[in-house]
Coordinates of C-alpha atoms in Angstrom, one line a residue:
X1 CA 156.3 -153.8 102.2
X2 CA 157.2 -151.6 99.2
X3 CA 155.1 -154.0 97.0
X4 CA 152.2 -153.6 99.4
X5 CA 152.5 -149.8 99.3
X6 CA 152.5 -149.9 95.5
X7 CA 149.4 -152.1 95.5
X8 CA 147.7 -149.8 97.9
X9 CA 148.6 -146.8 95.8
X10 CA 147.2 -148.4 92.7
X11 CA 143.9 -149.2 94.5
X12 CA 143.7 -145.5 95.6
X13 CA 144.3 -144.3 92.1
X14 CA 141.7 -146.6 90.6
X15 CA 139.2 -145.5 93.3
X16 CA 140.0 -141.8 92.6
X17 CA 139.6 -142.4 88.8
X18 CA 136.2 -144.1 89.4
X19 CA 135.1 -141.3 91.6
X20 CA 136.1 -138.7 89.0
X21 CA 134.3 -140.7 86.3
X22 CA 131.2 -140.9 88.4
X23 CA 131.3 -137.2 89.1
X24 CA 131.9 -136.2 85.5
X25 CA 128.6 -135.2 83.9
X26 CA 127.4 -137.1 80.8
X27 CA 127.8 -135.5 77.4
X28 CA 126.1 -135.9 74.0
X29 CA 125.3 -134.0 70.8
X30 CA 122.1 -132.8 69.2
X31 CA 121.3 -135.3 66.4
X32 CA 117.7 -134.4 65.4
X33 CA 115.2 -131.6 65.9
X34 CA 111.4 -131.8 65.7
X35 CA 108.8 -129.1 66.2
X36 CA 108.8 -129.4 70.0
X37 CA 111.6 -131.8 71.0
X38 CA 115.4 -132.2 70.9
X39 CA 116.9 -135.6 70.3
X40 CA 120.4 -136.6 71.5
X41 CA 122.9 -139.2 70.2
X42 CA 123.4 -140.8 73.7
X43 CA 121.1 -142.1 76.3
X44 CA 121.0 -144.1 79.5
X45 CA 124.2 -146.0 78.7
X46 CA 126.0 -142.6 78.9
X47 CA 124.3 -141.7 82.2
X48 CA 121.2 -139.7 81.1
X49 CA 117.8 -140.4 82.8
X50 CA 114.3 -139.0 82.7
X51 CA 114.0 -135.8 84.7
X52 CA 117.7 -134.7 84.2
X53 CA 118.3 -131.1 83.5
X54 CA 121.0 -130.6 80.8
X55 CA 122.8 -127.5 79.5
X56 CA 123.4 -126.8 75.8
X57 CA 127.0 -125.5 75.0
X58 CA 127.6 -123.3 72.0
X59 CA 131.1 -121.9 71.5
X60 CA 131.9 -122.7 75.1
X61 CA 128.9 -120.8 76.5
X62 CA 125.6 -122.1 77.9
X63 CA 122.9 -121.2 75.4
X64 CA 119.9 -123.2 76.7
X65 CA 118.8 -125.8 79.2
X66 CA 116.8 -129.0 78.4
X67 CA 114.7 -131.5 80.4
X68 CA 115.1 -135.1 79.5
X69 CA 111.7 -136.6 78.8
X70 CA 112.9 -140.1 77.9
X71 CA 116.3 -141.9 77.8
X72 CA 116.7 -145.0 75.7
X73 CA 120.0 -146.9 75.8
X74 CA 121.7 -144.9 73.1
X75 CA 119.4 -141.9 72.5
X76 CA 117.3 -139.4 74.5
X77 CA 114.5 -137.0 73.8
X78 CA 114.3 -133.6 75.6
X79 CA 112.2 -130.5 75.9
X80 CA 113.5 -126.9 75.8
X81 CA 113.3 -125.2 79.2
X82 CA 115.1 -121.9 78.7
X83 CA 117.3 -120.2 76.2
X84 CA 117.6 -120.3 72.4
X85 CA 116.6 -123.4 70.4
X86 CA 119.5 -125.7 69.8
X87 CA 120.9 -126.6 66.4
X88 CA 122.4 -129.8 65.0
X89 CA 125.8 -130.4 66.4
X90 CA 125.4 -128.4 69.6
X91 CA 127.0 -130.2 72.6
X92 CA 124.8 -131.1 75.5
X93 CA 126.1 -131.8 79.0
X94 CA 124.6 -133.1 82.2
X95 CA 124.7 -131.0 85.3
X96 CA 127.2 -132.1 87.9
X97 CA 126.2 -132.3 91.5
X98 CA 126.3 -128.9 93.1
X99 CA 126.2 -127.1 89.8
X100 CA 123.3 -124.9 88.6
X101 CA 121.9 -125.5 85.1
X102 CA 120.4 -122.1 84.6
X103 CA 121.9 -119.8 81.9
X104 CA 121.3 -116.3 83.0
X105 CA 118.8 -114.7 83.4
X106 CA 116.2 -117.4 83.9
X107 CA 116.8 -120.1 86.5
X108 CA 115.2 -123.5 85.7
X109 CA 114.0 -126.0 88.2
X110 CA 116.8 -127.6 90.3
X111 CA 118.1 -131.0 89.1
X112 CA 116.7 -133.8 91.1
X113 CA 118.9 -136.3 92.8
X114 CA 118.6 -139.7 91.3
X115 CA 120.0 -143.2 91.7
X116 CA 121.5 -145.3 88.9
X117 CA 118.7 -146.1 86.4
X118 CA 117.6 -149.6 85.9
X119 CA 118.6 -151.1 82.6
X120 CA 116.0 -150.7 79.9
X121 CA 115.5 -152.3 76.5
X122 CA 116.5 -150.4 73.4
X123 CA 113.6 -148.3 72.3
X124 CA 111.6 -148.5 75.6
X125 CA 109.4 -145.5 76.1
X126 CA 108.2 -145.8 79.7
X127 CA 107.2 -142.4 81.2
X128 CA 106.7 -140.6 78.0
X129 CA 103.8 -138.1 78.0
X130 CA 101.6 -138.4 74.9
X131 CA 101.4 -135.2 72.9
X132 CA 98.6 -134.5 70.4
X133 CA 98.2 -131.2 68.6
X134 CA 97.3 -129.7 65.2
X135 CA 95.1 -127.1 63.6
X136 CA 91.9 -126.9 61.5
X137 CA 91.2 -124.0 59.1
X138 CA 88.1 -123.1 57.1
X139 CA 88.6 -120.5 54.4
X140 CA 86.8 -118.8 51.6
X141 CA 88.5 -117.1 48.7
X142 CA 86.6 -115.3 46.0
X143 CA 87.1 -112.9 43.1
X144 CA 84.6 -110.7 41.2
X145 CA 86.1 -109.8 37.8
X146 CA 85.0 -106.4 36.3
X147 CA 86.7 -107.1 33.0
X148 CA 85.1 -108.3 29.8
X149 CA 86.0 -111.9 30.4
X150 CA 84.1 -111.9 33.7
X151 CA 86.2 -114.7 35.3
X152 CA 84.6 -114.9 38.7
X153 CA 85.4 -117.7 41.0
X154 CA 84.6 -118.9 44.6
X155 CA 86.8 -121.3 46.4
X156 CA 86.1 -122.8 49.8
X157 CA 88.7 -124.9 51.7
X158 CA 88.9 -127.1 54.7
X159 CA 92.4 -127.9 56.0
X160 CA 93.2 -130.3 58.8
X161 CA 96.6 -131.0 60.4
X162 CA 97.1 -133.5 63.2
X163 CA 100.2 -134.7 64.9
X164 CA 100.6 -137.1 67.8
X165 CA 103.8 -138.2 69.5
X166 CA 104.6 -140.8 72.2
X167 CA 101.2 -142.3 71.9
X168 CA 100.4 -145.3 74.1
X169 CA 103.6 -144.7 76.0
X170 CA 105.8 -145.6 73.1
X171 CA 107.8 -143.9 70.4
X172 CA 104.6 -144.0 68.3
X173 CA 103.8 -141.1 66.0
X174 CA 100.7 -140.1 64.1
X175 CA 100.7 -137.6 61.1
X176 CA 97.6 -136.4 59.3
X177 CA 97.4 -133.5 56.8
X178 CA 94.6 -133.0 54.3
X179 CA 92.8 -130.3 52.4
X180 CA 89.3 -130.4 50.8
X181 CA 88.5 -127.7 48.2
X182 CA 85.3 -126.7 46.5
X183 CA 85.8 -124.5 43.4
X184 CA 83.1 -122.7 41.3
X185 CA 84.0 -120.7 38.2
X186 CA 81.9 -118.4 36.0
X187 CA 82.5 -116.9 32.6
X188 CA 84.4 -118.6 29.7
X189 CA 85.8 -121.3 32.1
X190 CA 82.6 -122.0 34.0
X191 CA 82.9 -125.2 36.0
X192 CA 82.4 -126.6 39.4
X193 CA 85.2 -128.8 40.9
X194 CA 85.9 -130.6 44.1
X195 CA 89.5 -131.6 45.1
X196 CA 90.6 -133.7 48.0
X197 CA 94.3 -133.7 48.8
X198 CA 95.6 -136.1 51.4
X199 CA 99.2 -135.2 51.9
X200 CA 100.1 -137.4 54.9
X201 CA 98.1 -140.0 56.8
X202 CA 100.7 -142.3 58.5
X203 CA 101.4 -144.1 61.7
X204 CA 105.1 -144.3 62.5
X205 CA 106.7 -146.5 65.2
X206 CA 110.3 -145.8 66.2
X207 CA 110.5 -142.5 64.4
X208 CA 113.3 -141.2 66.7
X209 CA 114.5 -144.1 68.9
X210 CA 114.7 -147.8 68.9
X211 CA 116.2 -150.5 66.6
X212 CA 113.2 -150.8 64.3
X213 CA 111.6 -147.9 62.3
X214 CA 108.2 -148.8 60.8
X215 CA 105.7 -146.5 59.0
X216 CA 102.4 -147.4 57.3
X217 CA 99.8 -145.3 55.4
X218 CA 100.2 -142.3 53.1
X219 CA 103.8 -141.5 53.8
X220 CA 104.8 -137.8 53.3
X221 CA 107.7 -136.7 51.1
X222 CA 110.9 -135.7 52.8
X223 CA 111.3 -137.1 56.2
X224 CA 110.1 -140.6 55.5
X225 CA 111.0 -140.9 51.8
X226 CA 113.0 -138.3 49.9
X227 CA 111.6 -139.6 46.6
X228 CA 108.0 -138.4 47.3
X229 CA 104.7 -139.4 48.9
X230 CA 103.4 -142.9 48.5
X231 CA 100.6 -145.2 49.8
X232 CA 102.4 -148.1 51.4
X233 CA 104.9 -148.9 54.1
X234 CA 108.5 -148.3 55.2
X235 CA 110.7 -150.6 57.3
X236 CA 114.2 -149.6 58.6
X237 CA 116.8 -150.9 61.0
X238 CA 119.0 -148.7 63.0
X239 CA 122.6 -149.4 63.9
X240 CA 123.7 -146.5 66.2
X241 CA 123.7 -143.5 63.9
X242 CA 123.0 -145.4 60.6
X243 CA 119.6 -146.5 59.3
X244 CA 119.1 -149.1 56.5
X245 CA 115.7 -149.8 55.1
X246 CA 113.2 -149.8 52.3
X247 CA 109.8 -148.7 51.2
X248 CA 107.1 -149.7 48.7
X249 CA 103.7 -148.6 47.6
X250 CA 101.6 -146.8 45.0
X251 CA 102.1 -143.2 44.0
X252 CA 99.4 -140.6 44.6
X253 CA 97.9 -139.1 41.4
X254 CA 97.8 -135.4 42.3
X255 CA 96.1 -134.5 39.0
X256 CA 93.0 -136.6 40.1
X257 CA 90.6 -134.7 42.4
X258 CA 90.1 -137.8 44.6
X259 CA 92.5 -140.1 46.4
X260 CA 93.4 -142.1 43.2
X261 CA 96.9 -143.6 42.8
X262 CA 98.8 -144.6 39.7
X263 CA 101.9 -146.7 39.3
X264 CA 104.1 -148.3 41.9
X265 CA 107.3 -147.0 43.6
X266 CA 109.8 -149.0 45.6
X267 CA 113.2 -148.1 47.0
X268 CA 116.0 -148.9 49.4
X269 CA 117.8 -146.3 51.5
X270 CA 120.8 -145.7 53.7
X271 CA 120.9 -142.8 56.1
X272 CA 123.3 -141.5 58.6
X273 CA 122.9 -138.8 61.3
X274 CA 126.1 -137.4 62.8
X275 CA 126.8 -134.6 65.2
X276 CA 127.0 -131.9 62.4
X277 CA 125.7 -133.7 59.3
X278 CA 122.9 -135.8 57.9
X279 CA 122.9 -137.6 54.6
X280 CA 120.9 -140.2 52.8
X281 CA 121.2 -142.3 49.6
X282 CA 118.2 -143.9 47.9
X283 CA 117.7 -146.3 45.0
X284 CA 114.2 -145.8 43.5
X285 CA 112.3 -147.7 41.0
X286 CA 108.9 -146.6 39.5
X287 CA 106.6 -148.8 37.4
X288 CA 103.5 -148.1 35.3
X289 CA 101.4 -150.9 33.8
X290 CA 104.0 -153.6 34.7
X291 CA 106.9 -151.9 33.0
X292 CA 109.7 -149.6 34.1
X293 CA 108.7 -146.0 34.2
X294 CA 111.7 -144.5 35.9
X295 CA 114.7 -145.7 37.9
X296 CA 117.1 -143.3 39.6
X297 CA 119.5 -142.7 42.5
X298 CA 118.7 -139.9 44.9
X299 CA 121.3 -138.4 47.3
X300 CA 120.7 -135.6 49.8
X301 CA 122.6 -134.2 52.7
X302 CA 123.1 -131.4 55.2
X303 CA 126.4 -130.4 56.9
X304 CA 126.7 -127.7 59.6
X305 CA 130.0 -126.4 60.8
X306 CA 130.4 -123.2 62.8
X307 CA 128.7 -120.4 60.9
X308 CA 128.3 -122.3 57.7
X309 CA 125.5 -124.7 56.5
X310 CA 125.8 -126.7 53.2
X311 CA 123.0 -128.7 51.5
X312 CA 122.9 -130.8 48.4
X313 CA 120.3 -132.9 46.5
X314 CA 121.1 -135.0 43.4
X315 CA 119.0 -137.2 41.2
X316 CA 120.8 -139.5 38.8
X317 CA 118.6 -141.4 36.3
X318 CA 119.5 -145.1 35.5
X319 CA 118.4 -145.9 32.0
X320 CA 117.4 -149.5 31.1
X321 CA 115.1 -151.0 28.6
X322 CA 113.1 -148.5 26.5
X323 CA 114.7 -145.6 28.5
X324 CA 118.2 -146.7 27.4
X325 CA 117.0 -146.7 23.8
X326 CA 115.4 -143.2 24.2
X327 CA 118.7 -141.9 25.8
X328 CA 120.8 -143.2 22.9
X329 CA 122.5 -145.9 25.0
X330 CA 123.4 -143.6 27.8
X331 CA 123.1 -145.6 31.0
X332 CA 123.3 -142.7 33.5
X333 CA 122.0 -139.2 33.2
X334 CA 122.0 -136.3 35.7
X335 CA 118.4 -135.0 36.0
X336 CA 118.6 -132.7 39.0
X337 CA 121.3 -131.1 41.1
X338 CA 120.8 -128.6 43.8
X339 CA 123.5 -127.0 45.9
X340 CA 123.2 -124.3 48.6
X341 CA 125.3 -122.7 51.2
X342 CA 124.4 -120.4 54.1
X343 CA 126.7 -118.3 56.2
X344 CA 125.7 -116.7 59.4
X345 CA 128.7 -115.1 61.2
X346 CA 126.4 -113.3 63.7
X347 CA 122.8 -112.9 64.7
X348 CA 122.7 -109.6 62.7
X349 CA 124.0 -110.8 59.3
X350 CA 123.4 -113.9 57.1
X351 CA 124.1 -114.7 53.4
X352 CA 123.3 -117.5 51.1
X353 CA 124.3 -118.9 47.7
X354 CA 122.2 -121.3 45.6
X355 CA 122.9 -123.3 42.4
X356 CA 120.6 -125.8 40.6
X357 CA 120.3 -127.5 37.3
X358 CA 117.2 -129.4 36.4
X359 CA 115.3 -131.1 33.5
X360 CA 111.9 -132.8 33.2
X361 CA 112.6 -136.5 34.0
X362 CA 111.5 -139.0 31.3
X363 CA 108.9 -141.5 32.5
X364 CA 106.2 -143.7 31.1
X365 CA 103.6 -140.9 31.1
X366 CA 105.8 -138.6 29.0
X367 CA 107.2 -141.3 26.8
X368 CA 105.3 -140.1 23.7
X369 CA 106.6 -136.6 23.9
X370 CA 109.3 -135.5 21.4
X371 CA 112.9 -135.0 22.7
X372 CA 112.7 -131.3 21.8
X373 CA 110.3 -130.6 24.6
X374 CA 112.6 -132.2 27.2
X375 CA 115.6 -130.2 25.7
X376 CA 113.6 -126.9 26.0
X377 CA 112.8 -127.6 29.7
X378 CA 116.5 -128.0 30.7
X379 CA 117.6 -125.1 32.8
X380 CA 120.2 -124.0 35.3
X381 CA 120.4 -121.1 37.7
X382 CA 122.4 -119.3 40.4
X383 CA 121.1 -117.0 43.1
X384 CA 122.6 -115.1 46.0
X385 CA 120.9 -113.4 49.0
X386 CA 121.9 -111.4 52.1
X387 CA 120.1 -110.2 55.2
X388 CA 121.3 -107.6 57.7
X389 CA 119.5 -106.6 60.9
X390 CA 121.6 -103.9 62.5
X391 CA 119.1 -103.5 65.4
X392 CA 115.6 -104.5 66.5
X393 CA 114.0 -101.6 64.5
X394 CA 115.3 -102.5 60.9
X395 CA 116.0 -105.4 58.7
X396 CA 117.5 -105.1 55.2
X397 CA 117.6 -107.9 52.7
X398 CA 118.5 -108.3 49.0
X399 CA 118.6 -111.1 46.4
X400 CA 119.6 -111.6 42.8
X401 CA 119.5 -114.6 40.5
X402 CA 120.1 -115.8 37.0
X403 CA 118.5 -118.7 35.1
X404 CA 119.1 -119.9 31.6
X405 CA 117.4 -122.5 29.4
X406 CA 118.9 -124.7 26.7
X407 CA 118.5 -123.1 23.3
X408 CA 118.0 -119.6 24.5
X409 CA 120.5 -116.8 23.6
X410 CA 120.2 -115.2 27.0
X411 CA 118.9 -116.1 30.4
X412 CA 116.6 -114.3 32.8
X413 CA 117.9 -112.0 35.5
X414 CA 115.8 -111.6 38.7
X415 CA 116.4 -109.4 41.7
X416 CA 114.7 -108.0 44.8
X417 CA 115.2 -106.0 47.9
X418 CA 113.2 -105.5 51.2
X419 CA 113.3 -102.9 54.0
X420 CA 111.4 -103.9 57.2
X421 CA 111.0 -101.3 59.9
X422 CA 109.6 -101.3 63.4
X423 CA 110.2 -97.8 64.9
X424 CA 111.3 -97.5 68.5
X425 CA 108.9 -94.6 69.2
X426 CA 105.9 -96.8 68.1
X427 CA 106.7 -100.5 68.7
X428 CA 103.2 -101.5 67.8
X429 CA 103.7 -100.4 64.2
X430 CA 105.6 -102.3 61.5
X431 CA 106.0 -101.7 57.9
X432 CA 108.0 -102.5 54.8
X433 CA 109.2 -101.4 51.4
X434 CA 109.6 -104.1 48.7
X435 CA 111.0 -104.2 45.2
X436 CA 111.3 -107.2 42.8
X437 CA 112.0 -107.4 39.1
X438 CA 113.1 -109.5 36.2
X439 CA 114.7 -109.1 32.8
X440 CA 114.4 -112.0 30.4
X441 CA 114.3 -112.8 26.7
X442 CA 110.4 -112.7 26.5
X443 CA 109.7 -109.7 28.9
X444 CA 111.0 -107.4 31.6
X445 CA 109.1 -106.3 34.6
X446 CA 109.1 -104.5 37.9
X447 CA 106.9 -104.7 41.0
X448 CA 107.2 -102.2 43.9
X449 CA 105.0 -102.4 47.0
X450 CA 104.7 -101.1 50.5
X451 CA 102.8 -102.1 53.6
X452 CA 102.0 -100.9 57.1
X453 CA 100.6 -102.9 60.0
X454 CA 99.4 -102.2 63.5
X455 CA 99.7 -104.9 66.2
X456 CA 97.5 -104.9 69.2
X457 CA 98.3 -106.4 72.7
X458 CA 95.6 -109.1 72.5
X459 CA 97.2 -110.5 69.3
X460 CA 95.0 -108.7 66.8
X461 CA 96.5 -106.9 63.8
X462 CA 95.4 -104.5 61.0
X463 CA 97.3 -103.7 57.9
X464 CA 97.2 -101.7 54.6
X465 CA 99.3 -102.6 51.6
X466 CA 99.6 -101.3 48.0
X467 CA 101.7 -102.1 45.0
X468 CA 102.0 -102.2 41.3
X469 CA 103.2 -104.7 38.6
X470 CA 104.7 -103.2 35.5
X471 CA 106.0 -105.2 32.6
X472 CA 107.0 -104.9 29.0
X473 CA 106.6 -107.9 26.7
X474 CA 109.0 -108.3 23.8
X475 CA 108.2 -105.9 21.0
X476 CA 105.0 -104.7 22.8
X477 CA 104.0 -101.7 24.8
X478 CA 104.4 -101.6 28.6
X479 CA 101.4 -102.8 30.7
X480 CA 100.7 -101.9 34.3
X481 CA 98.5 -103.2 37.0
X482 CA 97.9 -101.9 40.5
X483 CA 96.4 -103.2 43.7
X484 CA 95.4 -102.0 47.2
X485 CA 94.7 -104.5 50.1
X486 CA 93.3 -104.2 53.6
X487 CA 93.7 -107.2 55.9
X488 CA 93.3 -107.9 59.5
X489 CA 93.6 -110.7 62.0
X490 CA 91.4 -111.2 65.1
X491 CA 92.7 -113.4 67.9
X492 CA 89.8 -115.4 69.4
X493 CA 89.5 -117.5 72.6
X494 CA 90.6 -121.1 72.7
X495 CA 93.6 -120.5 70.4
X496 CA 91.4 -119.6 67.5
X497 CA 91.6 -116.8 65.0
X498 CA 89.7 -115.0 62.2
X499 CA 91.6 -113.5 59.3
X500 CA 90.0 -111.1 56.7
X501 CA 91.4 -109.6 53.5
X502 CA 89.9 -107.3 50.8
X503 CA 91.9 -106.4 47.7
X504 CA 91.0 -104.1 44.8
X505 CA 92.8 -104.7 41.5
X506 CA 93.0 -102.3 38.5
X507 CA 95.0 -102.0 35.4
X508 CA 95.5 -103.2 31.8
X509 CA 95.2 -107.0 32.5
X510 CA 92.8 -107.3 35.4
X511 CA 90.1 -105.3 37.2
X512 CA 88.1 -106.7 40.1
X513 CA 87.7 -107.3 43.8
X514 CA 89.2 -110.2 45.7
X515 CA 88.1 -111.2 49.2
X516 CA 89.4 -113.8 51.6
X517 CA 88.3 -115.0 55.0
X518 CA 89.7 -117.7 57.3
X519 CA 88.6 -119.1 60.6
X520 CA 91.1 -121.4 62.3
X521 CA 91.9 -123.1 65.6
X522 CA 95.0 -124.7 67.0
X523 CA 94.7 -127.5 69.5

């Protein structure tokens, strides 16, 4: 009988444990952020399903609520309902039955009751709503030079940006960003020029979810390939939070006014996205005319913990063949290092520190240049900044930096400060006082400026700004230039706008009138 009682007690404990586990809300962490969606590191396997309402926890408090748009097996994409935008590392928790998901003061829609979701294949995207948006801008920028050189110019631009997500009911993404420019110059540099810049034109499958990540077209620098833009393809495989893959293609020739390319670039990469960190390591090889142009290792990463964010980017050149001979037998050489840290203990105060060292990388195009030019281009610098917003009416910020070059006796000191004001008695007004300056081995200069803007309820604005640029070249007299600018923005129907700007320049170096107009629309 006692054995039967123990068996019955065990069954009750197991049943109670199962009930508690079923009642416990699922939990995940924010692993990636896009312009309009939040991505989690857990999906249907953890209990999330489309239509769920989730709460974002930051320091134990509910800071926002999310709506699950799609839940794959080990990932989920969400849309922000209420509250502040999440950051990487925030904990996200499902809402238990009987609990409200609304952080005060806005109450979101109640969480719907659901049954256990049917199993789905990894990367499936049923139920996703396609999203397509972008902008188009037509602008004209001109200058009429009243000086002796008469360096007039007119420049017209057409810029188009388009982004589509979840196309055809899948994790399919489309990115397009281009700019066409027409430039006409008069005077000593008279010339007509046309430039077409295609920054991104890519189709991407599995950009955020799924086992396979595939991209084709002109891939943009950064998110797809840290080494830079290329015309080609990328293929990656995901294993939970790790992605391993490679890419190959031709490199755009940005100096060419058309869509020409030159040379080939290929690379392999390893990336990992954790709750509070993201890092990547790439091995890159570039070739020109069938021979090695440049080979290097590229490392980048971001870490967030509490109030601190740290970032790094490093390029380490691998010298083989003619590059090893040019480097005097040195097989590895540091060509770029960037370190930064940001501290934000509260919403009112933030501070940052930056350090970088860089030099012009040696490649096949620069092979004929003497070593002295590369040595003169080597530089390193440090900068610090701080921003304080004691209330909604004022923002104070300051920055200072130092940069030195190899072979120079002294470096260049740069500094700046800004005071932004929006008075409580006139909330439609905003203005600022700005100061920037530098002191280097070749010259020292100072640039003060001030601006005042009036915002209107319909989204229009009108502003007036003025400033000066004063500098003293080494062993020469001080030179001064002044400017006054009037600009405005008119909000038009259908998410369109018209921006106008008129600036008058006067001084020792330049005298003339600059005008700018832009007509744009978001869709």
